Coordinates of C-alpha atoms and ligand atoms in Angstrom, one line a residue:
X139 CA -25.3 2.2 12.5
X140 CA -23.6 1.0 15.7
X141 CA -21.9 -1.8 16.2
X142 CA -20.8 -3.5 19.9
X143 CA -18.2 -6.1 19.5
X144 CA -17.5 -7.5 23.0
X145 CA -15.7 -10.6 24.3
X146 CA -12.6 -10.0 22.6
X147 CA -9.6 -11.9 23.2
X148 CA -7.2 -9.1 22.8
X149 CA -8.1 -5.6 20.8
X150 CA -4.2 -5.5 18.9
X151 CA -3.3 -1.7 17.7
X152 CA -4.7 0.2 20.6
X153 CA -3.4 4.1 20.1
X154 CA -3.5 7.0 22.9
X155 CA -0.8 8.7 21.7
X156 CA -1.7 9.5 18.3
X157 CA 1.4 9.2 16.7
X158 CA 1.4 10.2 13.0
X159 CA 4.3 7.4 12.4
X160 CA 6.2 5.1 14.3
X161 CA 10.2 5.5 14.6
X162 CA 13.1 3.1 15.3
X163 CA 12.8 1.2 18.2
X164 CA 8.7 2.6 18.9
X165 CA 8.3 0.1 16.0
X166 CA 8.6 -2.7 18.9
X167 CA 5.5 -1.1 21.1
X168 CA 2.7 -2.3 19.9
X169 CA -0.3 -1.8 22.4
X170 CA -3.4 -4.1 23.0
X171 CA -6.1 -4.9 25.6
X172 CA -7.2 -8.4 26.6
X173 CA -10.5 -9.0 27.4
X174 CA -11.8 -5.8 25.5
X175 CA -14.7 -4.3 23.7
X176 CA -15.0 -2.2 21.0
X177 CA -18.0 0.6 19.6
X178 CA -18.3 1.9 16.7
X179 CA -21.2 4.5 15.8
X180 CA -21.4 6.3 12.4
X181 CA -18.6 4.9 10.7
X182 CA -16.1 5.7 13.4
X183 CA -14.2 4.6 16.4
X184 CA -16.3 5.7 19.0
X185 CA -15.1 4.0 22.3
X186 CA -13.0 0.8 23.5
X187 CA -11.9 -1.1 27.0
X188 CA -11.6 -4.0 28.5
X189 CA -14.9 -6.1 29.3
X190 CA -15.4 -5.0 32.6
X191 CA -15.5 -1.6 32.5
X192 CA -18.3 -2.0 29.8
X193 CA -21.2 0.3 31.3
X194 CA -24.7 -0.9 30.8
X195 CA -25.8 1.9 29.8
X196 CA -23.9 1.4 26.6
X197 CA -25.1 -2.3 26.2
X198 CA -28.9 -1.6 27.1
X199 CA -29.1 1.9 25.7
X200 CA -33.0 1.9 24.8
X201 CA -32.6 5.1 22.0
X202 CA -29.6 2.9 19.6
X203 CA -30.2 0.2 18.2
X204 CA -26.9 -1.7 18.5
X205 CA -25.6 -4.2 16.4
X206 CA -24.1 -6.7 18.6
X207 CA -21.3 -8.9 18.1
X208 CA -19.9 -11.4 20.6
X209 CA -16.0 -11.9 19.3
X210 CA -16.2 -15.0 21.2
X211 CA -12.3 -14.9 22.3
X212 CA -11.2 -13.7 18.6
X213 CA -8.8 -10.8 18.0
X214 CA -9.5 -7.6 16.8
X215 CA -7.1 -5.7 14.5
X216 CA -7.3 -2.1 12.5
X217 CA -7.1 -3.0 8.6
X218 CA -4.2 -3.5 6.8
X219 CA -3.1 -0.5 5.2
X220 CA -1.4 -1.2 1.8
X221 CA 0.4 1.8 0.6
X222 CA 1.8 0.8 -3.1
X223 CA -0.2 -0.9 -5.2
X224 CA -0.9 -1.1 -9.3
X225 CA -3.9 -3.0 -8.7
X226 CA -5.6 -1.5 -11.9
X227 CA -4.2 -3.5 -15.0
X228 CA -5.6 -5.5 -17.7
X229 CA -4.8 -9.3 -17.8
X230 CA -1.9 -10.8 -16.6
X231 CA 2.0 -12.0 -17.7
X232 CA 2.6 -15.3 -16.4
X233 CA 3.9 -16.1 -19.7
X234 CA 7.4 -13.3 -18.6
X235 CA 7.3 -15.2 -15.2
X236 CA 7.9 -18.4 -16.8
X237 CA 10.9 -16.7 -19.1
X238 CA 11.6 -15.5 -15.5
X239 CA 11.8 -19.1 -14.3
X240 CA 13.9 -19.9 -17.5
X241 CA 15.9 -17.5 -16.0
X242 CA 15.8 -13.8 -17.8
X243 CA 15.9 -10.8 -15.6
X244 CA 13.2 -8.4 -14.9
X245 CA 15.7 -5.7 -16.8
X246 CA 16.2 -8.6 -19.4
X247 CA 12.3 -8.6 -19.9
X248 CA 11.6 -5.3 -19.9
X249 CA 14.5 -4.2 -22.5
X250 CA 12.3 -7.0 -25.1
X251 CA 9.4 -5.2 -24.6
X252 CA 7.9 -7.1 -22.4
X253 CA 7.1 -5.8 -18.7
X254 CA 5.6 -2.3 -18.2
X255 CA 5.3 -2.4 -21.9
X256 CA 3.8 -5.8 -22.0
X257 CA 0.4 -4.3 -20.0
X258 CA 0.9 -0.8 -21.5
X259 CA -0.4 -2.6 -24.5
X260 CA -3.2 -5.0 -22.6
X261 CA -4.4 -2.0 -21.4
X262 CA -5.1 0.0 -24.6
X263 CA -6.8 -2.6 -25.6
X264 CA -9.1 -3.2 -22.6
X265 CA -12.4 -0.9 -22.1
X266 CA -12.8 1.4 -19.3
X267 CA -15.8 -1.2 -17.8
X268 CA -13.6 -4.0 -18.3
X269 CA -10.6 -2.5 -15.7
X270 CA -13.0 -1.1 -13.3
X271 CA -14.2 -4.7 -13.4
X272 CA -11.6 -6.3 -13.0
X273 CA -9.8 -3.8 -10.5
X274 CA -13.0 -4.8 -8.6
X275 CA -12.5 -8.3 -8.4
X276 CA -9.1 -7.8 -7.2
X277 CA -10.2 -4.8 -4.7
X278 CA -12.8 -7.5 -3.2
X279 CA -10.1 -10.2 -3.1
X280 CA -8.0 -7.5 -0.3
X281 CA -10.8 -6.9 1.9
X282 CA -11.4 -10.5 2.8
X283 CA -7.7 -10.9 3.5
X284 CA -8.1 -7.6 5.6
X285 CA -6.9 -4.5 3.5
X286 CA -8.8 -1.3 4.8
X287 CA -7.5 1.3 2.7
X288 CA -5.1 0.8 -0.8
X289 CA -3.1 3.1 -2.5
X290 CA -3.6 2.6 -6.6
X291 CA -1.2 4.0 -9.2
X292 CA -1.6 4.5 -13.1
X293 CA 1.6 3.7 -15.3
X294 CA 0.3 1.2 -17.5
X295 CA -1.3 3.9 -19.7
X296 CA 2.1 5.7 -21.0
X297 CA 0.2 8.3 -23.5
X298 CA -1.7 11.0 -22.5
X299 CA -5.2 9.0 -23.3
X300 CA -4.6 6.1 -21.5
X301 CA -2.8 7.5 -18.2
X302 CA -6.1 9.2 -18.2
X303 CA -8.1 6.1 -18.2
X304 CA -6.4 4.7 -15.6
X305 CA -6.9 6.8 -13.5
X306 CA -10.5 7.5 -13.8
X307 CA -10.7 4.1 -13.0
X308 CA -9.2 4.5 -10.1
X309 CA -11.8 7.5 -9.4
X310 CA -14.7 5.3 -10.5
X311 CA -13.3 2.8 -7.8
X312 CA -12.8 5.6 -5.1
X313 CA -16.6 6.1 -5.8
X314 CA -17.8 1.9 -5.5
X315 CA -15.7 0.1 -3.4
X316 CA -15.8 0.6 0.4
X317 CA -12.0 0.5 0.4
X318 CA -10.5 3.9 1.4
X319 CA -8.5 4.9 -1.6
X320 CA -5.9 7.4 -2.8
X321 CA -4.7 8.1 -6.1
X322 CA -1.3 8.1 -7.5
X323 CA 0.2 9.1 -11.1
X324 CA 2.7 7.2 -12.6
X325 CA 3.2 8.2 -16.4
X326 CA 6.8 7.7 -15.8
X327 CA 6.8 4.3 -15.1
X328 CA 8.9 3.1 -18.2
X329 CA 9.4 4.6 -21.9
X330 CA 6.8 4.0 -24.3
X331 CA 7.7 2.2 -27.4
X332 CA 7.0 5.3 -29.4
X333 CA 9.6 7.1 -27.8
X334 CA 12.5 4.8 -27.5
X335 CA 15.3 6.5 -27.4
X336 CA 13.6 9.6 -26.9
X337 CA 13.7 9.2 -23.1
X338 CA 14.0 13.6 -22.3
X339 CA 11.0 14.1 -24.6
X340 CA 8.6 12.1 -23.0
X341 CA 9.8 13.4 -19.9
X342 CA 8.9 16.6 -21.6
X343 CA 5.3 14.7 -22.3
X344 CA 4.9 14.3 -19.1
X345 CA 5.4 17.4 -17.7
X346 CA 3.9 19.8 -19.8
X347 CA 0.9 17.5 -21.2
X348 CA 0.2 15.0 -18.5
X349 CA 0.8 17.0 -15.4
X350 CA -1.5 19.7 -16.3
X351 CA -4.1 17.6 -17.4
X352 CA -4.3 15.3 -14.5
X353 CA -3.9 18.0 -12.2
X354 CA -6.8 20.0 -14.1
X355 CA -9.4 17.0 -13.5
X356 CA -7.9 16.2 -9.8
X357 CA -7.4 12.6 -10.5
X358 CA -4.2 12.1 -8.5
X359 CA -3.3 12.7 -5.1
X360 CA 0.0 12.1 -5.6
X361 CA 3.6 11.8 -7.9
X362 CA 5.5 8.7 -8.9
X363 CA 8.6 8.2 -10.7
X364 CA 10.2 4.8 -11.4
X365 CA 13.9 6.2 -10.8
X366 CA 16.3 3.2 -11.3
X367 CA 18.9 2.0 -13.5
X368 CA 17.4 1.4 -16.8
X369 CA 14.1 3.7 -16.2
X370 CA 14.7 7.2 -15.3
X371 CA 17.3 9.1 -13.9
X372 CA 17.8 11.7 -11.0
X373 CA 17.8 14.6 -13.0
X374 CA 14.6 13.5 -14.6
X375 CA 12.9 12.5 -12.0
X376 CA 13.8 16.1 -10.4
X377 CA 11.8 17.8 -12.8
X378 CA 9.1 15.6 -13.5
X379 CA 8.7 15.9 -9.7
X380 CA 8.8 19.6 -9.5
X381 CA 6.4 19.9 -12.3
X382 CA 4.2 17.5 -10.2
X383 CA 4.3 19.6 -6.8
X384 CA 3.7 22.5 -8.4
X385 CA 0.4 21.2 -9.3
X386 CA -0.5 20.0 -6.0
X387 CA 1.0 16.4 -6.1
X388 CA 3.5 15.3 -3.7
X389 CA 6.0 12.9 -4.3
X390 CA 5.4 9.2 -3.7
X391 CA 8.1 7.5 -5.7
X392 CA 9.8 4.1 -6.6
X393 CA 13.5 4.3 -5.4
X394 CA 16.9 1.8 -5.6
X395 CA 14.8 -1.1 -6.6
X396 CA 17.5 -2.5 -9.2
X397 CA 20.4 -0.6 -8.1
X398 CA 21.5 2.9 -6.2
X399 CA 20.1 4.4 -8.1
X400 CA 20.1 8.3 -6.1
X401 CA 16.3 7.9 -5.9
X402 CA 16.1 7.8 -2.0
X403 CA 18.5 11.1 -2.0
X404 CA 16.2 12.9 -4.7
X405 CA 12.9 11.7 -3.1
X406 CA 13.9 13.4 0.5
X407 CA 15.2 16.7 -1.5
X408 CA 11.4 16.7 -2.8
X409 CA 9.3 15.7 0.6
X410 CA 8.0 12.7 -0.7
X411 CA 5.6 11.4 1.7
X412 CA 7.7 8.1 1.1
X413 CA 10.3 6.0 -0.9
X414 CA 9.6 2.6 -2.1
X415 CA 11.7 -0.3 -3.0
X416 CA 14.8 0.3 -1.5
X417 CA 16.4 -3.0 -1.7
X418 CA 19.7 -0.8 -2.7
X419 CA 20.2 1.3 0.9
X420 CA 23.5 2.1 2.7
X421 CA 24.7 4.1 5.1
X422 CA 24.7 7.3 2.9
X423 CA 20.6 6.5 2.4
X424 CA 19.7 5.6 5.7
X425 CA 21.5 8.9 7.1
X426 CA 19.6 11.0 4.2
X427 CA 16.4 9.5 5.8
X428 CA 17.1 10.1 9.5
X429 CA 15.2 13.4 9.9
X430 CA 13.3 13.5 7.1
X431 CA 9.1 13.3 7.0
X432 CA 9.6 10.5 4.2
X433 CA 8.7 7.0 5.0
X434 CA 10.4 4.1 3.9
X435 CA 8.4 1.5 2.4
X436 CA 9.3 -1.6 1.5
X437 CA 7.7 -4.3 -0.9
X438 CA 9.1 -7.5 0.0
X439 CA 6.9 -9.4 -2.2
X440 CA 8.5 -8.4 -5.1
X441 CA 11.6 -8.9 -3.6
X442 CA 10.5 -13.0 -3.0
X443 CA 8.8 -13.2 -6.8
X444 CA 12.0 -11.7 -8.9
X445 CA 14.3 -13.3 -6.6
X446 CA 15.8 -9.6 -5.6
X447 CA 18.1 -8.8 -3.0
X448 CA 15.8 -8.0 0.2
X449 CA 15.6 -4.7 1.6
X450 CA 18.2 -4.2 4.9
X451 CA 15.0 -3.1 7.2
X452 CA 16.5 -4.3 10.1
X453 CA 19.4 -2.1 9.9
X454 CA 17.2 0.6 8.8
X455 CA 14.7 0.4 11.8
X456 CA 17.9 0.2 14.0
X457 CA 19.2 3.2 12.9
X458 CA 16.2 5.1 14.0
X459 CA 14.1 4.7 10.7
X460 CA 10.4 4.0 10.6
X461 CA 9.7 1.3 7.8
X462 CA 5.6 0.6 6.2
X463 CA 5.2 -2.5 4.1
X464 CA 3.0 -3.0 1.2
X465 CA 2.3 -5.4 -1.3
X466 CA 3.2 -4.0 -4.9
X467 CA 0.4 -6.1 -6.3
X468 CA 0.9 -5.6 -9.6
X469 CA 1.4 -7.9 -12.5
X470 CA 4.6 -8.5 -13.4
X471 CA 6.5 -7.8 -9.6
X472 CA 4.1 -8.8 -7.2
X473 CA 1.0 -10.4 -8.5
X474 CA -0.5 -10.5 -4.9
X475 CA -2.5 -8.3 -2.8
X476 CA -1.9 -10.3 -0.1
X477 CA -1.0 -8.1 3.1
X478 CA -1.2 -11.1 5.4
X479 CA 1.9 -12.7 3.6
X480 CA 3.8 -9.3 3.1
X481 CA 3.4 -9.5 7.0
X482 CA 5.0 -13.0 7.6
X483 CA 7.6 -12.0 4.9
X484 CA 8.2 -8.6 7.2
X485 CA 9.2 -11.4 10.1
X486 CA 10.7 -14.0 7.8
X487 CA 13.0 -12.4 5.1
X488 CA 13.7 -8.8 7.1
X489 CA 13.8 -10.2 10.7
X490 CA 11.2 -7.5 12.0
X491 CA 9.2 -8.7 14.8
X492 CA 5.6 -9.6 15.2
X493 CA 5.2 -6.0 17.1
X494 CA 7.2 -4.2 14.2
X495 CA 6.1 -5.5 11.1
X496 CA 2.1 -5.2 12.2
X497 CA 3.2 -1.2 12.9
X498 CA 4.7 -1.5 9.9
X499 CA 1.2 -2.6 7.7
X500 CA -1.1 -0.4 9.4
X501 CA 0.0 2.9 11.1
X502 CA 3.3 3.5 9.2
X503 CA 1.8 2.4 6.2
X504 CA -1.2 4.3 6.4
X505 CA 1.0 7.4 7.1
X506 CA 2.7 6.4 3.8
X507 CA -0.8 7.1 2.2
X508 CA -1.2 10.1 3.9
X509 CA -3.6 9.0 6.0
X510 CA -2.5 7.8 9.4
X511 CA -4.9 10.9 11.3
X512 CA -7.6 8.6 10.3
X513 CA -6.2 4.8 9.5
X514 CA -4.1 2.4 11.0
X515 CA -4.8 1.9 14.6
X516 CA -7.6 1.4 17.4
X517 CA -8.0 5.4 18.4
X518 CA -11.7 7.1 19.4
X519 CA -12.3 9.3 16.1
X520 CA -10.3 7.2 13.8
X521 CA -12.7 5.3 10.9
X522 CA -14.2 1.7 11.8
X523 CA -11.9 0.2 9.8
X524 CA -11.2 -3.3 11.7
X525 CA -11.5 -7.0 11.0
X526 CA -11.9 -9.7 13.6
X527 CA -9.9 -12.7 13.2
X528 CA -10.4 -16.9 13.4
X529 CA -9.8 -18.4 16.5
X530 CA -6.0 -17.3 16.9
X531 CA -4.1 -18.3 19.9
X532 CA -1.8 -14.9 20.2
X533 CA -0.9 -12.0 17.8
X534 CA 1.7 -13.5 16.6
X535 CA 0.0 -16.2 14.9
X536 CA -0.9 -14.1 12.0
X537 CA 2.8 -13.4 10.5
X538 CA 3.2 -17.3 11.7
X539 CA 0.8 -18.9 10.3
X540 CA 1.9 -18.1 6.7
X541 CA -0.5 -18.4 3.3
X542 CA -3.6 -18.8 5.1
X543 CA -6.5 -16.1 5.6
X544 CA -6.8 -16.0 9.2
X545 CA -9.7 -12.7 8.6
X546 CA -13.3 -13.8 9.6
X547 CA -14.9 -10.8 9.8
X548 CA -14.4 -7.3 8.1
X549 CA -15.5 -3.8 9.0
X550 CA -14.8 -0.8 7.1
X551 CA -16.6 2.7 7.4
X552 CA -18.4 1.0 10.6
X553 CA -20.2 -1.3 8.1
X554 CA -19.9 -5.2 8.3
X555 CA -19.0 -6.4 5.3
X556 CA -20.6 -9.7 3.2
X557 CA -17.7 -11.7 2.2
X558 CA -18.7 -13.9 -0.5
Ligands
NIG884 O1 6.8 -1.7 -8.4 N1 9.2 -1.2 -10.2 C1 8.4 -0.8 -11.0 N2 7.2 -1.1 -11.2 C2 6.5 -2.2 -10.6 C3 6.5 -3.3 -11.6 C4 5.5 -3.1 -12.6 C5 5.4 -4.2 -13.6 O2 6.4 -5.0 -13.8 O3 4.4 -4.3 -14.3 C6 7.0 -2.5 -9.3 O4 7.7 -3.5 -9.1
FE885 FE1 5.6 -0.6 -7.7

């Protein structure tokens, strides 16, 4: 299939440089091209410019057939990339979020077995059609809002038999849903109630039964520990890590959420493609980052729903540090999806600007995933992973313009997509 899309008011994310990531103050550049077009042949990126260097050739050419699309002055963006999600869970737990109202802490919640626990159980109960369906609903929910590609992790399974469930969900999903998706496990997400006060030999579990086993059906793509005050701890999360690398996972991991917690230190000793959370950072963290290939990723919609501290990204970004931003969605943090508002809360709560905190939900967060070669900005070869916007009157009007969908259109794999 190709697809033209002409007439467009201004093509936002345009990349020659190729840039696996961007850094510090290149958070600030972000390119575009008024007046532009845009074609897309066999599911990829396939050539862009402004209107008037359009050749007819292109437009008339007798041997495509062309799907044409006249943007009519709309914008044109790559898809949000949303690099930490837990998207696959059964039910939900606004019942903790009104004790949260009533003033308990997320720690508070969890130590009653609520939380992680709390959907640990939902889940056991709940059939392997019912999450893919339901996982579904919510997958269909982020592509109208714009998400092009979603990162999904277990950790609501916490036994052997049900991590495993979630996570051929996820692979059932990888198979169904146009959304590009990778694969993350999470069996150390929290202490199962079957081995409270047994913390070392789950981690034990973990390694010796989970690892192998996920690894032996290639179900993950990557590692995740929840390292924080009350969860694990550094020295755990070290070997649960190492077991994980040695079967072909890197590290993805949840850092300094609830407290410094060492996790940012251990994750950049490991490689991992990136540290999330990170509401606890200082100095000592930020200068562990500088240099490393690990991205920072902040979530600041959990921040906004537990009433957290928020993440210092500006003094982060102007030490030199490249930052993503994802959603979280998950049920008990971050029951949204939403990369639209994670991108007004980028601008609103951590003072990044329009330019950086769009970087920051597309390119950087794609690289997050692993995938910014192909993801996460307007390059020839890169998937057709776009949306076109509403009538918008400048770029900035999407972090502005808070808690409504400004998406009209969405194209992913080079395929328009019905939006029902
Ligand atoms: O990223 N921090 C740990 N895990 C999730 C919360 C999961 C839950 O409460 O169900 C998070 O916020
Ligand atoms: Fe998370």
């Amino acid at each position: 299939m190709t697809i033209l899309i002409t007439n467009i008011k201004e093509l936002v994310g345009v990349d020659y440089e190729r840039k696996a990531r961007l850094c510090g103050s290149e958070m600030e550049t972000l390119k575009t091209i008024e007046n532009a077009f845009l074609l897309i042949e066999n599911g990829l990126i396939s050539l862009f410019g402004q209107m008037k260097e359009l050749n007819n050739s292109v437009v008339n050419d007798p041997v495509r057939e062309i799907t044409k699309i006249d943007a009519g002055g709309r914008m044109v963006f790559p898809s949000f990339c949303d690099s930490h999600t837990h998207l696959v869970y059964a039910g939900s737990r606004e019942i903790e979020y009104i004790d949260k109202i009533r003033g308990l802490s997320y720690e508070e919640i969890a130590k009653r077995g609520g939380g992680i626990l709390n959907s640990a159980r939902k889940l056991h109960d709940t059939s392997f059609e019912s999450l893919v369906e339901q996982a579904t609903e919510r997958l269909n929910e982020i592509i109208k809002l714009g998400t092009g590609a979603v990162e999904i992790k277990s950790g609501y399974g916490l036994n052997t038999e049900d991590e495993l469930k979630m996570l051929r969900v996820i692979k059932k999903l990888k198979e169904t849903s146009p959304l590009t998706i990778v694969s993350t496990f999470l069996g150390a997400h929290a202490v199962p109630a079957e081995y409270k006060g047994r913390q070392s030999e789950y981690v034990d579990h973990i390694i010796n039964e989970m690892i192998p086993l996920v690894a032996a059906e290639e179900l993950a793509d990557y590692i995740d520990v929840f390292c924080d005050k009350g969860f694990f701890t550094v020295e755990e999360t070290e070997r649960i890590l190492m077991a994980g690398i040695k079967h072909g996972m890197r590290p993805k991991i949840h850092a300094n959420e609830l407290d410094y917690s060492g996790g940012i230190q251990v994750g950049v000793k490991y490689n991992a493609l990136s540290v999330d959370h990170l509401e606890y950072t200082g100095e000592e963290e930020i200068k562990c980052l500088l240099g490393s290939e690990t991205m920072p990723t902040l979530l600041p919609g959990a921040s906004f729903f537990l009433g957290l501290i928020y993440a210092p990204a500006r003094r982060m970004i102007d030490a030199g540090l490249p930052v993503a931003l994802a959603s979280d969605f998950n049920p008990g943090s971050s029951p949204s999806g939403n990369m639209q508002l994670v991108l007004s809360m980028g601008c609103i709560k951590y003072k990044m600007t329009p330019e950086e905190a769009i970087n920051a939900v597309t390119l950087n967060s794609a690289y997050a995933m692993g995938l910014s070669e192909d993801l996460g900005s307007i390059a020839v070869g890169k998937k057709a992973n776009v949306f076109i916007t509403k009538p918008v009157p400048t770029y900035s009007f999407l972090p502005y313009a808070y808690g409504s969908n400004k998406v009209a259109t969405v194209i992913l794999n080079g395929e328009i997509q019905k939006l029902s």
